[in-house]
PDB file of C-alpha atoms in Angstrom:
ATOM      1  CA  UNK A   1      79.333  16.818  25.958  1.00  0.00           C
ATOM      2  CA  UNK A   2      81.805  17.695  28.435  1.00  0.00           C
ATOM      3  CA  UNK A   3      85.096  15.649  28.049  1.00  0.00           C
ATOM      4  CA  UNK A   4      88.437  15.684  28.954  1.00  0.00           C
ATOM      5  CA  UNK A   5      91.140  14.128  27.218  1.00  0.00           C
ATOM      6  CA  UNK A   6      94.618  13.593  28.715  1.00  0.00           C
ATOM      7  CA  UNK A   7      98.004  13.163  27.196  1.00  0.00           C
ATOM      8  CA  UNK A   8      99.790   9.770  26.889  1.00  0.00           C
ATOM      9  CA  UNK A   9     101.574   7.635  29.350  1.00  0.00           C
ATOM     10  CA  UNK A  10     104.922   8.503  30.383  1.00  0.00           C
ATOM     11  CA  UNK A  11     108.190   6.726  31.258  1.00  0.00           C
ATOM     12  CA  UNK A  12     110.780   9.214  33.341  1.00  0.00           C
ATOM     13  CA  UNK A  13     113.880   8.608  35.030  1.00  0.00           C
ATOM     14  CA  UNK A  14     114.237   9.402  38.795  1.00  0.00           C
ATOM     15  CA  UNK A  15     115.020  13.012  39.256  1.00  0.00           C
ATOM     16  CA  UNK A  16     113.441  14.092  35.848  1.00  0.00           C
ATOM     17  CA  UNK A  17     110.391  16.079  35.275  1.00  0.00           C
ATOM     18  CA  UNK A  18     106.869  15.127  33.661  1.00  0.00           C
ATOM     19  CA  UNK A  19     104.377  17.172  32.329  1.00  0.00           C
ATOM     20  CA  UNK A  20     100.811  16.303  31.955  1.00  0.00           C
ATOM     21  CA  UNK A  21      98.340  17.737  29.712  1.00  0.00           C
ATOM     22  CA  UNK A  22      94.395  17.670  29.920  1.00  0.00           C
ATOM     23  CA  UNK A  23      92.374  19.167  27.049  1.00  0.00           C
ATOM     24  CA  UNK A  24      88.633  20.348  27.724  1.00  0.00           C
ATOM     25  CA  UNK A  25      85.763  19.816  25.215  1.00  0.00           C
ATOM     26  CA  UNK A  26      82.395  21.067  25.434  1.00  0.00           C
ATOM     27  CA  UNK A  27      82.423  23.759  27.726  1.00  0.00           C
ATOM     28  CA  UNK A  28      84.019  27.003  28.464  1.00  0.00           C
ATOM     29  CA  UNK A  29      87.333  26.064  29.978  1.00  0.00           C
ATOM     30  CA  UNK A  30      87.725  29.447  31.894  1.00  0.00           C
ATOM     31  CA  UNK A  31      84.411  28.807  33.800  1.00  0.00           C
ATOM     32  CA  UNK A  32      85.260  25.515  36.137  1.00  0.00           C
ATOM     33  CA  UNK A  33      87.987  24.719  38.209  1.00  0.00           C
ATOM     34  CA  UNK A  34      90.368  21.843  37.192  1.00  0.00           C
ATOM     35  CA  UNK A  35      91.561  19.489  39.701  1.00  0.00           C
ATOM     36  CA  UNK A  36      94.642  16.670  39.633  1.00  0.00           C
ATOM     37  CA  UNK A  37      94.218  13.307  41.517  1.00  0.00           C
ATOM     38  CA  UNK A  38      96.902  10.360  41.179  1.00  0.00           C
ATOM     39  CA  UNK A  39      96.256   6.796  41.968  1.00  0.00           C
ATOM     40  CA  UNK A  40      99.545   4.729  42.487  1.00  0.00           C
ATOM     41  CA  UNK A  41      99.179   0.966  41.688  1.00  0.00           C
ATOM     42  CA  UNK A  42      96.615  -0.969  43.463  1.00  0.00           C
ATOM     43  CA  UNK A  43      96.171   2.146  45.771  1.00  0.00           C
ATOM     44  CA  UNK A  44      93.607   5.131  46.616  1.00  0.00           C
ATOM     45  CA  UNK A  45      92.819   8.653  45.308  1.00  0.00           C
ATOM     46  CA  UNK A  46      95.099  11.433  46.112  1.00  0.00           C
ATOM     47  CA  UNK A  47      94.190  15.052  45.352  1.00  0.00           C
ATOM     48  CA  UNK A  48      97.159  16.972  44.367  1.00  0.00           C
ATOM     49  CA  UNK A  49      95.522  20.381  43.709  1.00  0.00           C
ATOM     50  CA  UNK A  50      93.468  22.514  41.854  1.00  0.00           C
ATOM     51  CA  UNK A  51      93.729  25.375  39.345  1.00  0.00           C
ATOM     52  CA  UNK A  52      91.269  28.110  38.429  1.00  0.00           C
ATOM     53  CA  UNK A  53      91.680  28.181  34.640  1.00  0.00           C
ATOM     54  CA  UNK A  54      90.066  31.844  34.641  1.00  0.00           C
ATOM     55  CA  UNK A  55      93.022  33.587  36.871  1.00  0.00           C
ATOM     56  CA  UNK A  56      95.577  30.795  36.898  1.00  0.00           C
ATOM     57  CA  UNK A  57      95.465  30.766  40.747  1.00  0.00           C
ATOM     58  CA  UNK A  58      96.421  27.392  42.181  1.00  0.00           C
ATOM     59  CA  UNK A  59      96.063  25.586  45.472  1.00  0.00           C
ATOM     60  CA  UNK A  60      98.372  22.483  46.021  1.00  0.00           C
ATOM     61  CA  UNK A  61      98.209  20.048  48.882  1.00  0.00           C
ATOM     62  CA  UNK A  62     100.884  20.407  51.309  1.00  0.00           C
ATOM     63  CA  UNK A  63     102.453  16.971  50.108  1.00  0.00           C
ATOM     64  CA  UNK A  64     103.324  18.356  46.776  1.00  0.00           C
ATOM     65  CA  UNK A  65     104.242  22.031  47.304  1.00  0.00           C
ATOM     66  CA  UNK A  66     107.549  22.999  45.725  1.00  0.00           C
ATOM     67  CA  UNK A  67     107.203  19.935  43.422  1.00  0.00           C
ATOM     68  CA  UNK A  68     104.481  20.651  41.422  1.00  0.00           C
ATOM     69  CA  UNK A  69     103.033  23.498  39.104  1.00  0.00           C
ATOM     70  CA  UNK A  70      99.758  23.413  37.499  1.00  0.00           C
ATOM     71  CA  UNK A  71      99.268  25.907  34.649  1.00  0.00           C
ATOM     72  CA  UNK A  72      96.811  26.346  31.848  1.00  0.00           C
ATOM     73  CA  UNK A  73      96.596  27.852  28.176  1.00  0.00           C
ATOM     74  CA  UNK A  74      93.266  29.273  27.762  1.00  0.00           C
ATOM     75  CA  UNK A  75      93.687  29.462  24.109  1.00  0.00           C
ATOM     76  CA  UNK A  76      93.336  25.786  23.524  1.00  0.00           C
ATOM     77  CA  UNK A  77      91.306  24.956  26.597  1.00  0.00           C
ATOM     78  CA  UNK A  78      94.442  22.827  27.970  1.00  0.00           C
ATOM     79  CA  UNK A  79      95.271  22.337  31.719  1.00  0.00           C
ATOM     80  CA  UNK A  80      98.906  21.317  32.776  1.00  0.00           C
ATOM     81  CA  UNK A  81     100.322  19.211  35.838  1.00  0.00           C
ATOM     82  CA  UNK A  82     104.332  19.340  35.922  1.00  0.00           C
ATOM     83  CA  UNK A  83     105.639  17.216  38.618  1.00  0.00           C
ATOM     84  CA  UNK A  84     109.321  17.574  39.260  1.00  0.00           C
ATOM     85  CA  UNK A  85     112.312  15.736  41.034  1.00  0.00           C
ATOM     86  CA  UNK A  86     110.663  12.341  40.116  1.00  0.00           C
ATOM     87  CA  UNK A  87     110.662   9.377  42.356  1.00  0.00           C
ATOM     88  CA  UNK A  88     109.934   5.842  42.000  1.00  0.00           C
ATOM     89  CA  UNK A  89     106.893   6.217  44.293  1.00  0.00           C
ATOM     90  CA  UNK A  90     105.407   8.948  41.936  1.00  0.00           C
ATOM     91  CA  UNK A  91     104.400   6.169  39.604  1.00  0.00           C
ATOM     92  CA  UNK A  92     100.966   6.579  39.018  1.00  0.00           C
ATOM     93  CA  UNK A  93      97.868   7.385  37.085  1.00  0.00           C
ATOM     94  CA  UNK A  94      97.377  10.874  36.997  1.00  0.00           C
ATOM     95  CA  UNK A  95      93.865  12.137  36.383  1.00  0.00           C
ATOM     96  CA  UNK A  96      92.329  15.557  35.655  1.00  0.00           C
ATOM     97  CA  UNK A  97      88.910  16.252  36.925  1.00  0.00           C
ATOM     98  CA  UNK A  98      86.581  19.207  36.521  1.00  0.00           C
ATOM     99  CA  UNK A  99      84.488  20.976  39.211  1.00  0.00           C
ATOM    100  CA  UNK A 100      81.077  21.029  37.827  1.00  0.00           C
ATOM    101  CA  UNK A 101      80.123  24.352  39.411  1.00  0.00           C
ATOM    102  CA  UNK A 102      81.032  27.807  38.298  1.00  0.00           C
ATOM    103  CA  UNK A 103      82.769  29.449  41.070  1.00  0.00           C
ATOM    104  CA  UNK A 104      83.198  29.319  44.119  1.00  0.00           C
ATOM    105  CA  UNK A 105      83.853  25.894  43.197  1.00  0.00           C
ATOM    106  CA  UNK A 106      81.868  22.811  44.873  1.00  0.00           C
ATOM    107  CA  UNK A 107      84.897  20.564  45.272  1.00  0.00           C
ATOM    108  CA  UNK A 108      83.113  17.966  43.529  1.00  0.00           C
ATOM    109  CA  UNK A 109      84.943  15.717  40.811  1.00  0.00           C
ATOM    110  CA  UNK A 110      83.085  15.302  37.563  1.00  0.00           C
ATOM    111  CA  UNK A 111      83.694  14.511  34.750  1.00  0.00           C
ATOM    112  CA  UNK A 112      87.210  13.045  35.037  1.00  0.00           C
ATOM    113  CA  UNK A 113      89.741  12.618  32.098  1.00  0.00           C
ATOM    114  CA  UNK A 114      90.800   8.861  31.064  1.00  0.00           C
ATOM    115  CA  UNK A 115      93.948   9.237  33.026  1.00  0.00           C
ATOM    116  CA  UNK A 116      97.637   9.179  32.090  1.00  0.00           C
ATOM    117  CA  UNK A 117     100.193   6.681  33.426  1.00  0.00           C
ATOM    118  CA  UNK A 118     103.339   7.852  34.593  1.00  0.00           C
ATOM    119  CA  UNK A 119     105.940   5.339  35.333  1.00  0.00           C
ATOM    120  CA  UNK A 120     109.452   6.344  37.125  1.00  0.00           C
ATOM    121  CA  UNK A 121     111.998   3.829  36.633  1.00  0.00           C
ATOM    122  CA  UNK A 122     115.670   3.955  36.086  1.00  0.00           C
TER     123      UNK A 122
ATOM    124  CA  UNK B   1      93.641  17.761  56.562  1.00  0.00           C
ATOM    125  CA  UNK B   2      90.143  15.946  57.332  1.00  0.00           C
ATOM    126  CA  UNK B   3      90.772  12.028  57.536  1.00  0.00           C
ATOM    127  CA  UNK B   4      87.916  10.216  55.709  1.00  0.00           C
ATOM    128  CA  UNK B   5      87.969   6.617  57.203  1.00  0.00           C
ATOM    129  CA  UNK B   6      85.870   4.303  55.038  1.00  0.00           C
ATOM    130  CA  UNK B   7      84.614   0.586  55.648  1.00  0.00           C
ATOM    131  CA  UNK B   8      84.851  -1.994  54.879  1.00  0.00           C
ATOM    132  CA  UNK B   9      87.568  -2.359  52.778  1.00  0.00           C
ATOM    133  CA  UNK B  10      86.308  -5.035  51.070  1.00  0.00           C
ATOM    134  CA  UNK B  11      82.818  -7.102  50.902  1.00  0.00           C
ATOM    135  CA  UNK B  12      81.526  -9.747  49.589  1.00  0.00           C
ATOM    136  CA  UNK B  13      77.856 -10.101  48.092  1.00  0.00           C
ATOM    137  CA  UNK B  14      75.619 -11.420  45.460  1.00  0.00           C
ATOM    138  CA  UNK B  15      73.410 -10.136  42.853  1.00  0.00           C
ATOM    139  CA  UNK B  16      69.962  -8.661  44.323  1.00  0.00           C
ATOM    140  CA  UNK B  17      71.813  -8.033  47.849  1.00  0.00           C
ATOM    141  CA  UNK B  18      71.587  -4.896  49.639  1.00  0.00           C
ATOM    142  CA  UNK B  19      74.793  -3.458  50.205  1.00  0.00           C
ATOM    143  CA  UNK B  20      75.997  -0.557  52.803  1.00  0.00           C
ATOM    144  CA  UNK B  21      79.669   1.005  52.830  1.00  0.00           C
ATOM    145  CA  UNK B  22      80.293   3.822  55.855  1.00  0.00           C
ATOM    146  CA  UNK B  23      82.315   6.923  55.666  1.00  0.00           C
ATOM    147  CA  UNK B  24      83.819   8.471  58.972  1.00  0.00           C
ATOM    148  CA  UNK B  25      85.149  12.150  58.548  1.00  0.00           C
ATOM    149  CA  UNK B  26      87.705  12.970  61.175  1.00  0.00           C
ATOM    150  CA  UNK B  27      85.726  16.622  61.752  1.00  0.00           C
ATOM    151  CA  UNK B  28      82.176  17.815  60.955  1.00  0.00           C
ATOM    152  CA  UNK B  29      82.085  18.147  57.125  1.00  0.00           C
ATOM    153  CA  UNK B  30      78.071  18.985  57.278  1.00  0.00           C
ATOM    154  CA  UNK B  31      77.289  17.479  54.172  1.00  0.00           C
ATOM    155  CA  UNK B  32      80.010  18.030  51.840  1.00  0.00           C
ATOM    156  CA  UNK B  33      80.562  14.359  51.138  1.00  0.00           C
ATOM    157  CA  UNK B  34      80.559  12.774  47.361  1.00  0.00           C
ATOM    158  CA  UNK B  35      80.960   8.804  46.412  1.00  0.00           C
ATOM    159  CA  UNK B  36      82.334   7.615  43.313  1.00  0.00           C
ATOM    160  CA  UNK B  37      82.555   4.393  41.563  1.00  0.00           C
ATOM    161  CA  UNK B  38      85.881   3.337  39.866  1.00  0.00           C
ATOM    162  CA  UNK B  39      86.083   0.273  37.537  1.00  0.00           C
ATOM    163  CA  UNK B  40      89.246  -1.204  37.055  1.00  0.00           C
ATOM    164  CA  UNK B  41      91.394   0.663  34.613  1.00  0.00           C
ATOM    165  CA  UNK B  42      89.102   3.263  34.447  1.00  0.00           C
ATOM    166  CA  UNK B  43      88.671   6.751  35.918  1.00  0.00           C
ATOM    167  CA  UNK B  44      86.411   7.411  38.788  1.00  0.00           C
ATOM    168  CA  UNK B  45      82.680   8.270  38.153  1.00  0.00           C
ATOM    169  CA  UNK B  46      80.552  10.375  40.496  1.00  0.00           C
ATOM    170  CA  UNK B  47      77.693   8.784  41.685  1.00  0.00           C
ATOM    171  CA  UNK B  48      76.097  10.800  44.686  1.00  0.00           C
ATOM    172  CA  UNK B  49      77.531  14.549  46.147  1.00  0.00           C
ATOM    173  CA  UNK B  50      76.241  16.822  48.951  1.00  0.00           C
ATOM    174  CA  UNK B  51      75.768  13.313  51.046  1.00  0.00           C
ATOM    175  CA  UNK B  52      72.307  12.242  49.161  1.00  0.00           C
ATOM    176  CA  UNK B  53      71.964  14.161  46.007  1.00  0.00           C
ATOM    177  CA  UNK B  54      72.136  11.427  43.165  1.00  0.00           C
ATOM    178  CA  UNK B  55      74.159  12.609  39.764  1.00  0.00           C
ATOM    179  CA  UNK B  56      72.455  12.852  36.762  1.00  0.00           C
ATOM    180  CA  UNK B  57      72.234   9.424  34.937  1.00  0.00           C
ATOM    181  CA  UNK B  58      72.896   7.638  37.892  1.00  0.00           C
ATOM    182  CA  UNK B  59      70.572   4.425  38.920  1.00  0.00           C
ATOM    183  CA  UNK B  60      68.242   4.983  41.551  1.00  0.00           C
ATOM    184  CA  UNK B  61      69.355   1.934  43.486  1.00  0.00           C
ATOM    185  CA  UNK B  62      72.460   4.134  44.461  1.00  0.00           C
ATOM    186  CA  UNK B  63      71.715   6.188  47.536  1.00  0.00           C
ATOM    187  CA  UNK B  64      73.738   8.220  50.329  1.00  0.00           C
ATOM    188  CA  UNK B  65      72.788   9.588  53.662  1.00  0.00           C
ATOM    189  CA  UNK B  66      74.067  11.037  56.541  1.00  0.00           C
ATOM    190  CA  UNK B  67      75.631  14.755  58.010  1.00  0.00           C
ATOM    191  CA  UNK B  68      78.199  15.664  60.132  1.00  0.00           C
ATOM    192  CA  UNK B  69      80.836  12.949  60.585  1.00  0.00           C
ATOM    193  CA  UNK B  70      79.194   9.795  59.715  1.00  0.00           C
ATOM    194  CA  UNK B  71      77.789   8.842  56.484  1.00  0.00           C
ATOM    195  CA  UNK B  72      76.620   5.951  54.644  1.00  0.00           C
ATOM    196  CA  UNK B  73      76.419   4.624  50.876  1.00  0.00           C
ATOM    197  CA  UNK B  74      73.786   1.944  49.910  1.00  0.00           C
ATOM    198  CA  UNK B  75      73.008  -0.244  46.880  1.00  0.00           C
ATOM    199  CA  UNK B  76      69.635  -1.319  47.146  1.00  0.00           C
ATOM    200  CA  UNK B  77      69.513  -4.246  44.959  1.00  0.00           C
ATOM    201  CA  UNK B  78      73.268  -5.089  43.427  1.00  0.00           C
ATOM    202  CA  UNK B  79      73.835  -5.760  39.586  1.00  0.00           C
ATOM    203  CA  UNK B  80      76.542  -7.576  38.011  1.00  0.00           C
ATOM    204  CA  UNK B  81      77.927  -4.197  37.027  1.00  0.00           C
ATOM    205  CA  UNK B  82      78.148  -3.095  40.577  1.00  0.00           C
ATOM    206  CA  UNK B  83      80.928  -5.216  41.856  1.00  0.00           C
ATOM    207  CA  UNK B  84      83.766  -2.528  41.617  1.00  0.00           C
ATOM    208  CA  UNK B  85      85.424  -0.400  44.026  1.00  0.00           C
ATOM    209  CA  UNK B  86      83.812   2.776  45.657  1.00  0.00           C
ATOM    210  CA  UNK B  87      85.328   5.839  47.300  1.00  0.00           C
ATOM    211  CA  UNK B  88      84.002   8.563  49.655  1.00  0.00           C
ATOM    212  CA  UNK B  89      85.646  12.083  49.189  1.00  0.00           C
ATOM    213  CA  UNK B  90      84.954  14.946  51.520  1.00  0.00           C
ATOM    214  CA  UNK B  91      84.373  18.423  49.739  1.00  0.00           C
ATOM    215  CA  UNK B  92      84.235  20.635  52.632  1.00  0.00           C
ATOM    216  CA  UNK B  93      87.830  21.903  52.434  1.00  0.00           C
ATOM    217  CA  UNK B  94      90.873  21.489  50.424  1.00  0.00           C
ATOM    218  CA  UNK B  95      93.003  19.450  50.305  1.00  0.00           C
ATOM    219  CA  UNK B  96      90.183  17.434  49.145  1.00  0.00           C
ATOM    220  CA  UNK B  97      90.395  13.864  51.002  1.00  0.00           C
ATOM    221  CA  UNK B  98      89.274  10.305  50.092  1.00  0.00           C
ATOM    222  CA  UNK B  99      88.260   7.035  51.613  1.00  0.00           C
ATOM    223  CA  UNK B 100      90.644   4.143  51.503  1.00  0.00           C
ATOM    224  CA  UNK B 101      88.001   2.441  49.055  1.00  0.00           C
ATOM    225  CA  UNK B 102      85.445  -0.563  49.330  1.00  0.00           C
ATOM    226  CA  UNK B 103      85.791  -3.302  47.028  1.00  0.00           C
ATOM    227  CA  UNK B 104      82.535  -4.968  46.519  1.00  0.00           C
ATOM    228  CA  UNK B 105      83.296  -8.625  45.205  1.00  0.00           C
ATOM    229  CA  UNK B 106      81.153 -11.383  44.056  1.00  0.00           C
ATOM    230  CA  UNK B 107      80.126 -14.189  46.892  1.00  0.00           C
TER     231      UNK B 107
END
């Protein structure tokens, strides 16, 4: 079945960068957009952006423009989200989530990865 | 960006109760509205898409309705496993945006 498996928890210092991976199983990786969503502790869900794994074209939320980079490695069916210049308020669980439709995307998120906790602390 | 206003932010109910959550968009989003369930420590799970379409495998006690700017999510008869948090999300345009969430608690 379709499954997304993310990399493990990270602890980073302010100003550093973090790169989270999301490996896809059970479907053709290049056929479906991948989104990234984050959730700060006790807070709601915040969309960060998406990538078309086939073309590599990305769309980022304005809030993260200049700090986020989404990439993919099609040879290993893995998507990546790198966030730079980390601040304490970047402490959150970061999720990848697949759009279940072949392009054009329907902007629906299903399924989701298990989440990766990124803690930013000095 | 499209703002999604979800209400209430929390509610208390009993097993067997009918529960309704509303979500309002800041502009017309037609039927491009999804609902997710999130249990503590877990990733969100898609329940409803296109405002009223039930995702495969989701129990029929969950339903959604609405179009334009006003949407409703209903659980017809609350089960013990339904006491958790629910989010709406507009899929009309990027950036995708979510409602603030509704926590359904046991009365």
